[in-house]
mmCIF file of C-alpha atoms in Angstrom:
data_model
loop_
_atom_site.group_PDB
_atom_site.id
_atom_site.type_symbol
_atom_site.label_atom_id
_atom_site.label_comp_id
_atom_site.label_asym_id
_atom_site.label_seq_id
_atom_site.Cartn_x
_atom_site.Cartn_y
_atom_site.Cartn_z
ATOM 1 C CA UNK A 131 -14.359 -2.272 -59.013
ATOM 2 C CA UNK A 132 -12.833 0.722 -57.304
ATOM 3 C CA UNK A 133 -15.855 2.801 -58.385
ATOM 4 C CA UNK A 134 -17.990 0.691 -56.075
ATOM 5 C CA UNK A 135 -16.054 1.726 -52.973
ATOM 6 C CA UNK A 136 -17.669 4.606 -51.070
ATOM 7 C CA UNK A 137 -15.804 7.877 -50.806
ATOM 8 C CA UNK A 138 -15.310 9.213 -47.275
ATOM 9 C CA UNK A 139 -18.346 11.452 -47.711
ATOM 10 C CA UNK A 140 -20.447 8.474 -48.819
ATOM 11 C CA UNK A 141 -19.366 6.116 -46.050
ATOM 12 C CA UNK A 142 -22.146 4.784 -43.928
ATOM 13 C CA UNK A 143 -22.137 5.754 -40.262
ATOM 14 C CA UNK A 144 -20.698 3.122 -37.974
ATOM 15 C CA UNK A 145 -23.178 0.561 -36.784
ATOM 16 C CA UNK A 146 -23.870 -0.184 -33.147
ATOM 17 C CA UNK A 147 -20.952 -1.652 -31.250
ATOM 18 C CA UNK A 148 -21.148 -5.288 -30.342
ATOM 19 C CA UNK A 149 -22.322 -5.883 -26.806
ATOM 20 C CA UNK A 150 -19.326 -6.412 -24.498
ATOM 21 C CA UNK A 151 -18.800 -9.916 -23.166
ATOM 22 C CA UNK A 152 -17.494 -10.972 -19.776
ATOM 23 C CA UNK A 153 -15.774 -14.275 -19.034
ATOM 24 C CA UNK A 154 -14.860 -16.012 -15.806
ATOM 25 C CA UNK A 155 -11.740 -18.206 -15.975
ATOM 26 C CA UNK A 156 -11.228 -20.706 -13.172
ATOM 27 C CA UNK A 157 -8.009 -21.696 -11.467
ATOM 28 C CA UNK A 158 -8.135 -25.072 -13.178
ATOM 29 C CA UNK A 159 -8.321 -23.400 -16.586
ATOM 30 C CA UNK A 160 -5.456 -21.096 -15.637
ATOM 31 C CA UNK A 161 -3.352 -24.065 -14.578
ATOM 32 C CA UNK A 162 -4.084 -25.913 -17.822
ATOM 33 C CA UNK A 163 -3.130 -22.850 -19.874
ATOM 34 C CA UNK A 164 0.201 -22.408 -18.069
ATOM 35 C CA UNK A 165 1.286 -25.951 -17.228
ATOM 36 C CA UNK A 166 4.480 -26.989 -18.995
ATOM 37 C CA UNK A 167 5.023 -23.603 -20.645
ATOM 38 C CA UNK A 168 7.738 -22.319 -18.333
ATOM 39 C CA UNK A 169 10.158 -21.282 -21.087
ATOM 40 C CA UNK A 170 7.428 -19.460 -23.008
ATOM 41 C CA UNK A 171 6.340 -17.608 -19.863
ATOM 42 C CA UNK A 172 9.896 -16.569 -18.984
ATOM 43 C CA UNK A 173 10.217 -15.121 -22.501
ATOM 44 C CA UNK A 174 6.877 -13.323 -22.021
ATOM 45 C CA UNK A 175 8.014 -11.852 -18.701
ATOM 46 C CA UNK A 176 11.284 -10.693 -20.285
ATOM 47 C CA UNK A 177 9.373 -8.991 -23.094
ATOM 48 C CA UNK A 178 7.133 -7.317 -20.514
ATOM 49 C CA UNK A 179 10.103 -6.025 -18.528
ATOM 50 C CA UNK A 180 11.484 -4.561 -21.740
ATOM 51 C CA UNK A 181 8.160 -2.849 -22.540
ATOM 52 C CA UNK A 182 8.016 -1.460 -19.012
ATOM 53 C CA UNK A 183 11.604 -0.272 -19.214
ATOM 54 C CA UNK A 184 10.856 1.462 -22.527
ATOM 55 C CA UNK A 185 7.951 3.339 -20.935
ATOM 56 C CA UNK A 186 5.196 1.437 -22.791
ATOM 57 C CA UNK A 187 3.252 0.752 -19.617
ATOM 58 C CA UNK A 188 1.526 2.424 -16.704
ATOM 59 C CA UNK A 189 2.272 0.850 -13.341
ATOM 60 C CA UNK A 190 1.176 3.065 -10.444
ATOM 61 C CA UNK A 191 1.986 2.242 -6.834
ATOM 62 C CA UNK A 192 0.296 -0.755 -5.285
ATOM 63 C CA UNK A 193 -2.422 0.028 -2.751
ATOM 64 C CA UNK A 194 -2.432 -1.801 0.580
ATOM 65 C CA UNK A 195 -5.580 -2.511 2.543
ATOM 66 C CA UNK A 196 -4.525 -3.269 6.123
ATOM 67 C CA UNK A 197 -6.558 -4.191 9.186
ATOM 68 C CA UNK A 198 -5.978 -2.906 12.743
ATOM 69 C CA UNK A 199 -7.321 -6.151 14.203
ATOM 70 C CA UNK A 200 -5.278 -8.347 11.814
ATOM 71 C CA UNK A 201 -1.897 -6.637 11.414
ATOM 72 C CA UNK A 202 -0.257 -9.614 9.694
ATOM 73 C CA UNK A 203 -2.893 -9.673 6.939
ATOM 74 C CA UNK A 204 -3.377 -7.409 3.953
ATOM 75 C CA UNK A 205 -5.077 -7.152 0.577
ATOM 76 C CA UNK A 206 -3.203 -5.403 -2.214
ATOM 77 C CA UNK A 207 -4.493 -3.765 -5.391
ATOM 78 C CA UNK A 208 -2.089 -3.680 -8.340
ATOM 79 C CA UNK A 209 -3.547 -1.565 -11.183
ATOM 80 C CA UNK A 210 -1.627 -1.443 -14.442
ATOM 81 C CA UNK A 211 -1.756 -0.852 -18.178
ATOM 82 C CA UNK A 212 0.432 -2.611 -20.735
ATOM 83 C CA UNK A 213 1.003 -1.519 -24.319
ATOM 84 C CA UNK A 214 2.948 -3.236 -27.057
ATOM 85 C CA UNK A 215 1.197 -6.151 -28.748
ATOM 86 C CA UNK A 216 -0.684 -7.016 -25.535
ATOM 87 C CA UNK A 217 -2.671 -3.772 -25.135
ATOM 88 C CA UNK A 218 -4.623 -4.525 -21.990
ATOM 89 C CA UNK A 219 -5.461 -2.728 -18.765
ATOM 90 C CA UNK A 220 -6.558 -4.195 -15.464
ATOM 91 C CA UNK A 221 -5.922 -4.885 -11.810
ATOM 92 C CA UNK A 222 -4.847 -7.747 -9.576
ATOM 93 C CA UNK A 223 -6.547 -7.907 -6.177
ATOM 94 C CA UNK A 224 -4.483 -10.238 -3.987
ATOM 95 C CA UNK A 225 -4.840 -11.056 -0.316
ATOM 96 C CA UNK A 226 -2.166 -12.329 2.048
ATOM 97 C CA UNK A 227 -3.524 -13.928 5.227
ATOM 98 C CA UNK A 228 -0.650 -15.892 6.813
ATOM 99 C CA UNK A 229 -2.915 -17.470 9.436
ATOM 100 C CA UNK A 230 -4.614 -19.435 6.647
ATOM 101 C CA UNK A 231 -1.701 -21.836 6.698
ATOM 102 C CA UNK A 232 -2.700 -23.105 10.146
ATOM 103 C CA UNK A 233 -5.987 -24.371 8.749
ATOM 104 C CA UNK A 234 -4.433 -25.865 5.631
ATOM 105 C CA UNK A 235 -5.383 -23.058 3.230
ATOM 106 C CA UNK A 236 -2.794 -21.266 1.093
ATOM 107 C CA UNK A 237 -1.718 -17.890 2.437
ATOM 108 C CA UNK A 238 -2.613 -15.961 -0.730
ATOM 109 C CA UNK A 239 -5.729 -15.755 -2.880
ATOM 110 C CA UNK A 240 -6.321 -13.457 -5.818
ATOM 111 C CA UNK A 241 -8.395 -12.409 -8.792
ATOM 112 C CA UNK A 242 -7.315 -10.525 -11.895
ATOM 113 C CA UNK A 243 -9.612 -8.224 -13.861
ATOM 114 C CA UNK A 244 -8.757 -7.525 -17.516
ATOM 115 C CA UNK A 245 -10.120 -4.367 -19.164
ATOM 116 C CA UNK A 246 -10.437 -3.667 -22.858
ATOM 117 C CA UNK A 247 -7.762 -1.191 -23.916
ATOM 118 C CA UNK A 248 -10.123 0.837 -26.136
ATOM 119 C CA UNK A 249 -13.464 0.827 -24.303
ATOM 120 C CA UNK A 250 -12.365 0.286 -20.708
ATOM 121 C CA UNK A 251 -14.960 -2.454 -20.287
ATOM 122 C CA UNK A 252 -13.807 -5.367 -18.131
ATOM 123 C CA UNK A 253 -13.902 -8.500 -20.257
ATOM 124 C CA UNK A 254 -12.608 -11.200 -17.918
ATOM 125 C CA UNK A 255 -12.131 -12.172 -14.299
ATOM 126 C CA UNK A 256 -9.449 -14.804 -13.726
ATOM 127 C CA UNK A 257 -8.476 -16.747 -10.632
ATOM 128 C CA UNK A 258 -5.053 -15.270 -10.102
ATOM 129 C CA UNK A 259 -3.133 -16.990 -7.325
ATOM 130 C CA UNK A 260 -1.691 -19.304 -9.985
ATOM 131 C CA UNK A 261 -1.035 -16.373 -12.350
ATOM 132 C CA UNK A 262 0.679 -14.464 -9.549
ATOM 133 C CA UNK A 263 2.834 -17.454 -8.605
ATOM 134 C CA UNK A 264 3.712 -18.134 -12.246
ATOM 135 C CA UNK A 265 4.745 -14.581 -13.043
ATOM 136 C CA UNK A 266 6.773 -14.406 -9.816
ATOM 137 C CA UNK A 267 8.514 -17.667 -10.639
ATOM 138 C CA UNK A 268 9.114 -16.664 -14.258
ATOM 139 C CA UNK A 269 10.660 -13.396 -13.076
ATOM 140 C CA UNK A 270 12.868 -15.289 -10.618
ATOM 141 C CA UNK A 271 14.004 -17.784 -13.260
ATOM 142 C CA UNK A 272 14.791 -14.949 -15.672
ATOM 143 C CA UNK A 273 16.768 -13.109 -13.003
ATOM 144 C CA UNK A 274 18.667 -16.252 -12.015
ATOM 145 C CA UNK A 275 19.727 -16.746 -15.616
ATOM 146 C CA UNK A 276 20.720 -13.172 -16.414
ATOM 147 C CA UNK A 277 22.263 -12.210 -13.076
ATOM 148 C CA UNK A 278 24.500 -15.282 -13.099
ATOM 149 C CA UNK A 279 25.756 -14.534 -16.606
ATOM 150 C CA UNK A 280 29.220 -13.350 -15.514
ATOM 151 C CA UNK A 281 29.844 -16.031 -12.903
ATOM 152 C CA UNK A 282 29.841 -19.830 -12.780
ATOM 153 C CA UNK A 283 26.273 -21.086 -12.981
ATOM 154 C CA UNK A 284 25.038 -21.997 -9.473
ATOM 155 C CA UNK A 285 25.094 -25.713 -8.723
ATOM 156 C CA UNK A 286 23.634 -25.670 -5.196
ATOM 157 C CA UNK A 287 20.253 -24.051 -4.598
ATOM 158 C CA UNK A 288 18.725 -23.323 -1.198
ATOM 159 C CA UNK A 289 15.058 -22.533 -0.552
ATOM 160 C CA UNK A 290 14.392 -20.412 2.541
ATOM 161 C CA UNK A 291 10.605 -20.717 2.866
ATOM 162 C CA UNK A 292 8.776 -23.651 1.334
ATOM 163 C CA UNK A 293 5.286 -22.558 0.279
ATOM 164 C CA UNK A 294 3.551 -22.186 -3.069
ATOM 165 C CA UNK A 295 5.998 -19.595 -4.415
ATOM 166 C CA UNK A 296 9.019 -21.782 -3.631
ATOM 167 C CA UNK A 297 7.344 -24.685 -5.412
ATOM 168 C CA UNK A 298 6.647 -22.583 -8.508
ATOM 169 C CA UNK A 299 10.170 -21.168 -8.566
ATOM 170 C CA UNK A 300 11.610 -24.685 -8.483
ATOM 171 C CA UNK A 301 9.222 -25.712 -11.276
ATOM 172 C CA UNK A 302 10.280 -22.763 -13.441
ATOM 173 C CA UNK A 303 13.981 -23.311 -12.802
ATOM 174 C CA UNK A 304 13.624 -26.966 -13.760
ATOM 175 C CA UNK A 305 11.424 -26.093 -16.733
ATOM 176 C CA UNK A 306 14.021 -23.690 -18.134
ATOM 177 C CA UNK A 307 16.926 -26.109 -17.976
ATOM 178 C CA UNK A 308 18.413 -25.606 -14.525
ATOM 179 C CA UNK A 309 19.974 -28.629 -12.840
ATOM 180 C CA UNK A 310 21.689 -28.727 -9.472
ATOM 181 C CA UNK A 311 24.041 -30.978 -7.579
ATOM 182 C CA UNK A 312 22.176 -30.320 -4.332
ATOM 183 C CA UNK A 313 18.978 -28.697 -3.084
ATOM 184 C CA UNK A 314 18.781 -27.270 0.433
ATOM 185 C CA UNK A 315 15.552 -26.570 2.303
ATOM 186 C CA UNK A 316 14.876 -24.493 5.414
ATOM 187 C CA UNK A 317 11.611 -23.427 6.993
ATOM 188 C CA UNK A 318 10.547 -22.464 10.491
ATOM 189 C CA UNK A 319 7.861 -25.120 10.132
ATOM 190 C CA UNK A 320 9.298 -28.629 10.114
ATOM 191 C CA UNK A 321 6.099 -29.895 8.508
ATOM 192 C CA UNK A 322 6.421 -27.382 5.669
ATOM 193 C CA UNK A 323 10.054 -28.289 5.090
ATOM 194 C CA UNK A 324 9.151 -31.980 5.022
ATOM 195 C CA UNK A 325 6.235 -31.349 2.660
ATOM 196 C CA UNK A 326 8.406 -29.357 0.244
ATOM 197 C CA UNK A 327 11.074 -32.045 0.332
ATOM 198 C CA UNK A 328 8.401 -34.587 -0.529
ATOM 199 C CA UNK A 329 7.277 -32.444 -3.440
ATOM 200 C CA UNK A 330 10.852 -32.256 -4.739
ATOM 201 C CA UNK A 331 11.174 -36.023 -4.702
ATOM 202 C CA UNK A 332 7.772 -36.527 -6.334
ATOM 203 C CA UNK A 333 8.737 -33.979 -8.996
ATOM 204 C CA UNK A 334 11.645 -36.214 -9.901
ATOM 205 C CA UNK A 335 14.414 -34.002 -8.555
ATOM 206 C CA UNK A 336 17.455 -36.200 -8.851
ATOM 207 C CA UNK A 337 19.554 -33.897 -6.716
ATOM 208 C CA UNK A 338 20.397 -34.579 -3.110
ATOM 209 C CA UNK A 339 17.769 -32.843 -0.935
ATOM 210 C CA UNK A 340 18.898 -31.686 2.514
ATOM 211 C CA UNK A 341 16.684 -30.122 5.170
ATOM 212 C CA UNK A 342 18.752 -27.604 7.139
ATOM 213 C CA UNK A 343 17.786 -26.873 10.730
ATOM 214 C CA UNK A 344 19.983 -23.777 10.635
ATOM 215 C CA UNK A 345 19.330 -20.787 8.365
ATOM 216 C CA UNK A 346 23.053 -20.062 8.369
ATOM 217 C CA UNK A 347 23.862 -23.567 7.152
ATOM 218 C CA UNK A 348 21.379 -23.217 4.285
ATOM 219 C CA UNK A 349 22.808 -19.887 3.140
ATOM 220 C CA UNK A 350 26.457 -20.903 3.439
ATOM 221 C CA UNK A 351 25.901 -24.153 1.522
ATOM 222 C CA UNK A 352 24.032 -22.544 -1.421
ATOM 223 C CA UNK A 353 25.281 -20.757 -4.531
ATOM 224 C CA UNK A 354 21.695 -19.710 -5.328
ATOM 225 C CA UNK A 355 19.482 -18.737 -2.373
ATOM 226 C CA UNK A 356 15.725 -18.273 -2.800
ATOM 227 C CA UNK A 357 13.924 -16.330 -0.067
ATOM 228 C CA UNK A 358 10.183 -17.002 -0.306
ATOM 229 C CA UNK A 359 8.861 -16.397 3.202
ATOM 230 C CA UNK A 360 6.112 -14.336 4.809
ATOM 231 C CA UNK A 361 8.569 -12.339 6.939
ATOM 232 C CA UNK A 362 7.432 -8.835 7.809
ATOM 233 C CA UNK A 363 10.823 -7.605 8.997
ATOM 234 C CA UNK A 364 14.483 -8.582 8.501
ATOM 235 C CA UNK A 365 15.623 -11.730 10.294
ATOM 236 C CA UNK A 366 18.850 -12.487 8.393
ATOM 237 C CA UNK A 367 21.276 -9.949 9.778
ATOM 238 C CA UNK A 368 24.810 -11.280 9.251
ATOM 239 C CA UNK A 369 26.587 -10.228 6.038
ATOM 240 C CA UNK A 370 29.280 -12.837 6.713
ATOM 241 C CA UNK A 371 26.852 -15.651 5.828
ATOM 242 C CA UNK A 372 27.108 -14.446 2.225
ATOM 243 C CA UNK A 373 30.916 -14.227 2.057
ATOM 244 C CA UNK A 374 30.960 -16.910 -0.656
ATOM 245 C CA UNK A 375 29.151 -14.445 -2.986
ATOM 246 C CA UNK A 376 25.953 -16.321 -3.833
ATOM 247 C CA UNK A 377 23.161 -15.150 -6.104
ATOM 248 C CA UNK A 378 20.154 -14.304 -3.916
ATOM 249 C CA UNK A 379 16.571 -14.168 -5.184
ATOM 250 C CA UNK A 380 15.025 -12.053 -2.428
ATOM 251 C CA UNK A 381 11.453 -12.665 -3.597
ATOM 252 C CA UNK A 382 9.832 -12.030 -0.217
ATOM 253 C CA UNK A 383 11.597 -8.644 0.037
ATOM 254 C CA UNK A 384 11.829 -8.268 3.831
ATOM 255 C CA UNK A 385 14.154 -11.055 4.996
ATOM 256 C CA UNK A 386 17.535 -9.326 4.736
ATOM 257 C CA UNK A 387 18.846 -6.658 7.075
ATOM 258 C CA UNK A 388 20.039 -3.459 5.376
ATOM 259 C CA UNK A 389 23.613 -4.367 6.296
ATOM 260 C CA UNK A 390 23.373 -7.475 4.104
ATOM 261 C CA UNK A 391 22.220 -5.402 1.146
ATOM 262 C CA UNK A 392 24.933 -2.812 1.706
ATOM 263 C CA UNK A 393 27.553 -5.567 1.430
ATOM 264 C CA UNK A 394 26.033 -6.816 -1.854
ATOM 265 C CA UNK A 395 25.318 -5.757 -5.428
ATOM 266 C CA UNK A 396 21.603 -4.987 -5.614
ATOM 267 C CA UNK A 397 19.165 -5.201 -8.507
ATOM 268 C CA UNK A 398 15.417 -4.576 -8.439
ATOM 269 C CA UNK A 399 12.563 -4.821 -10.917
ATOM 270 C CA UNK A 400 11.483 -1.192 -10.436
ATOM 271 C CA UNK A 401 13.247 1.304 -8.181
ATOM 272 C CA UNK A 402 10.247 3.346 -7.063
ATOM 273 C CA UNK A 403 8.123 0.310 -6.340
ATOM 274 C CA UNK A 404 10.773 -1.607 -4.441
ATOM 275 C CA UNK A 405 11.870 1.225 -2.184
ATOM 276 C CA UNK A 406 8.677 1.500 -0.168
ATOM 277 C CA UNK A 407 6.452 -0.465 2.226
ATOM 278 C CA UNK A 408 9.367 -1.272 4.566
ATOM 279 C CA UNK A 409 11.114 -3.650 2.205
ATOM 280 C CA UNK A 410 14.736 -4.401 3.023
ATOM 281 C CA UNK A 411 15.765 -2.050 0.212
ATOM 282 C CA UNK A 412 13.515 0.663 1.656
ATOM 283 C CA UNK A 413 15.164 0.199 5.064
ATOM 284 C CA UNK A 414 18.599 0.423 3.440
ATOM 285 C CA UNK A 415 17.595 3.720 1.833
ATOM 286 C CA UNK A 416 16.448 5.049 5.197
ATOM 287 C CA UNK A 417 19.664 3.923 6.857
ATOM 288 C CA UNK A 418 21.983 5.496 4.284
ATOM 289 C CA UNK A 419 19.855 8.433 3.181
ATOM 290 C CA UNK A 420 20.462 7.587 -0.479
ATOM 291 C CA UNK A 421 20.038 4.932 -3.160
ATOM 292 C CA UNK A 422 23.676 4.484 -4.015
ATOM 293 C CA UNK A 423 23.543 0.842 -2.898
ATOM 294 C CA UNK A 424 21.383 0.012 -5.935
ATOM 295 C CA UNK A 425 23.331 -1.244 -8.955
ATOM 296 C CA UNK A 426 20.445 -1.204 -11.430
ATOM 297 C CA UNK A 427 17.256 -2.891 -12.531
ATOM 298 C CA UNK A 428 16.811 -6.258 -14.160
ATOM 299 C CA UNK A 429 15.998 -4.406 -17.377
ATOM 300 C CA UNK A 430 19.370 -2.655 -17.137
ATOM 301 C CA UNK A 431 20.965 -6.104 -17.053
ATOM 302 C CA UNK A 432 18.833 -7.294 -19.983
ATOM 303 C CA UNK A 433 19.988 -4.308 -22.020
ATOM 304 C CA UNK A 434 23.645 -4.659 -21.025
ATOM 305 C CA UNK A 435 23.667 -1.371 -19.116
ATOM 306 C CA UNK A 436 24.611 -3.140 -15.882
ATOM 307 C CA UNK A 437 26.864 -6.142 -15.362
ATOM 308 C CA UNK A 438 26.598 -8.035 -12.059
ATOM 309 C CA UNK A 439 29.969 -8.454 -10.332
ATOM 310 C CA UNK A 440 31.619 -11.769 -9.492
ATOM 311 C CA UNK A 441 33.281 -10.623 -6.258
ATOM 312 C CA UNK A 442 30.198 -9.727 -4.194
ATOM 313 C CA UNK A 443 26.868 -11.326 -3.343
ATOM 314 C CA UNK A 444 24.223 -10.378 -5.919
ATOM 315 C CA UNK A 445 20.720 -9.745 -4.561
ATOM 316 C CA UNK A 446 17.606 -9.442 -6.739
ATOM 317 C CA UNK A 447 14.640 -7.855 -4.945
ATOM 318 C CA UNK A 448 11.513 -7.881 -7.157
ATOM 319 C CA UNK A 449 8.561 -5.950 -5.763
ATOM 320 C CA UNK A 450 6.288 -7.600 -8.324
ATOM 321 C CA UNK A 451 4.784 -5.470 -11.091
ATOM 322 C CA UNK A 452 1.135 -5.446 -12.085
ATOM 323 C CA UNK A 453 2.128 -5.383 -15.752
ATOM 324 C CA UNK A 454 3.489 -8.919 -15.354
ATOM 325 C CA UNK A 455 0.101 -10.106 -14.095
ATOM 326 C CA UNK A 456 -1.576 -8.444 -17.078
ATOM 327 C CA UNK A 457 0.784 -10.069 -19.553
ATOM 328 C CA UNK A 458 0.357 -13.552 -18.095
ATOM 329 C CA UNK A 459 -3.381 -13.059 -17.564
ATOM 330 C CA UNK A 460 -3.929 -11.991 -21.180
ATOM 331 C CA UNK A 461 -1.843 -14.978 -22.291
ATOM 332 C CA UNK A 462 -4.171 -17.260 -20.313
ATOM 333 C CA UNK A 463 -7.275 -15.555 -21.707
ATOM 334 C CA UNK A 464 -6.030 -15.989 -25.274
ATOM 335 C CA UNK A 465 -5.180 -19.648 -24.674
ATOM 336 C CA UNK A 466 -8.627 -20.390 -23.240
ATOM 337 C CA UNK A 467 -10.359 -18.417 -26.008
ATOM 338 C CA UNK A 468 -8.449 -20.271 -28.742
ATOM 339 C CA UNK A 469 -9.501 -23.550 -27.167
ATOM 340 C CA UNK A 470 -13.152 -22.410 -27.327
ATOM 341 C CA UNK A 471 -13.511 -22.823 -23.563
ATOM 342 C CA UNK A 472 -14.403 -19.306 -22.410
ATOM 343 C CA UNK A 473 -17.256 -19.316 -19.908
ATOM 344 C CA UNK A 474 -19.187 -16.185 -20.782
ATOM 345 C CA UNK A 475 -21.629 -14.666 -18.315
ATOM 346 C CA UNK A 476 -24.805 -13.870 -20.268
ATOM 347 C CA UNK A 477 -26.124 -10.332 -19.821
ATOM 348 C CA UNK A 478 -23.352 -9.396 -17.377
ATOM 349 C CA UNK A 479 -23.579 -5.810 -18.637
ATOM 350 C CA UNK A 480 -27.110 -4.461 -18.384
ATOM 351 C CA UNK A 481 -28.781 -1.457 -20.024
ATOM 352 C CA UNK A 482 -26.170 -0.699 -22.670
ATOM 353 C CA UNK A 483 -28.378 1.822 -24.483
ATOM 354 C CA UNK A 484 -27.300 5.316 -23.583
ATOM 355 C CA UNK A 485 -30.777 6.808 -23.503
ATOM 356 C CA UNK A 486 -32.728 3.771 -22.447
#
């Protein structure tokens, strides 16, 4: 039978490539693909951090579109490329318009474009506010687990900011086995704090839920503090609030004054990304003229190259990497494809013949 196989010289020329397809995946489909898979997504995010740390990714700086007439609003482009078994390129395009909240709309909206690793053709557009929230929450849950490894596991969690991201972080903590004796809530909006408290009770949180009127009370009464606000500049300025050495998930990046960071052990997801755009870490670098206040990255902790201390507050400041969006987005695409529910756009690509 081997005589029937063509030699290299006899091989037929490759046939025409299959026409590229393009799918649109709705937010409902994204939710269905991710719902209840918190542990799996945390493992996926950990694997992605390891790939990024090993250099098997391209994650250039995020690009900010700002508006002179709307200084509080922005749209951000996060291009990225991820290797390993995922092998996908793409970009998240995410807007943050805080004034949306006044009219009952979520602050953030987003789409994610996935590009074929070999041809560069985009093959899917996914609603991405859910993907963005899920990857942020998975990163936070991973950090909470690994950064608390050398200390007693936190039993009292406090949420400073009570929007979509806070809700997803609670969901991912609960979905990966976290339980608490008490949950604290603080928000500048009493309605938001009440709404988040209602969500916690509906979600079956058996812990005591306390709404704190004072930010200081929330911080001092929490072993794990989650900052998930829309703050544009530091508003928590007193290092003494953190004297009990809590673990702080500084997801919103701009809440803490540099002095708070300088009194803490600091970990980031990516040094170059986090120390820009007037984040608290960026302000600390400007204040000190160096980066000595940084103790490492989350990947350093994963690899055992850094061990968080027990005798200082530990602050995790994740800028949010585009490679995480790609990993979660490709996971969603594969789930929807396996279910046979891809909505393909017929003839999305036109005139694929090079010479007409």
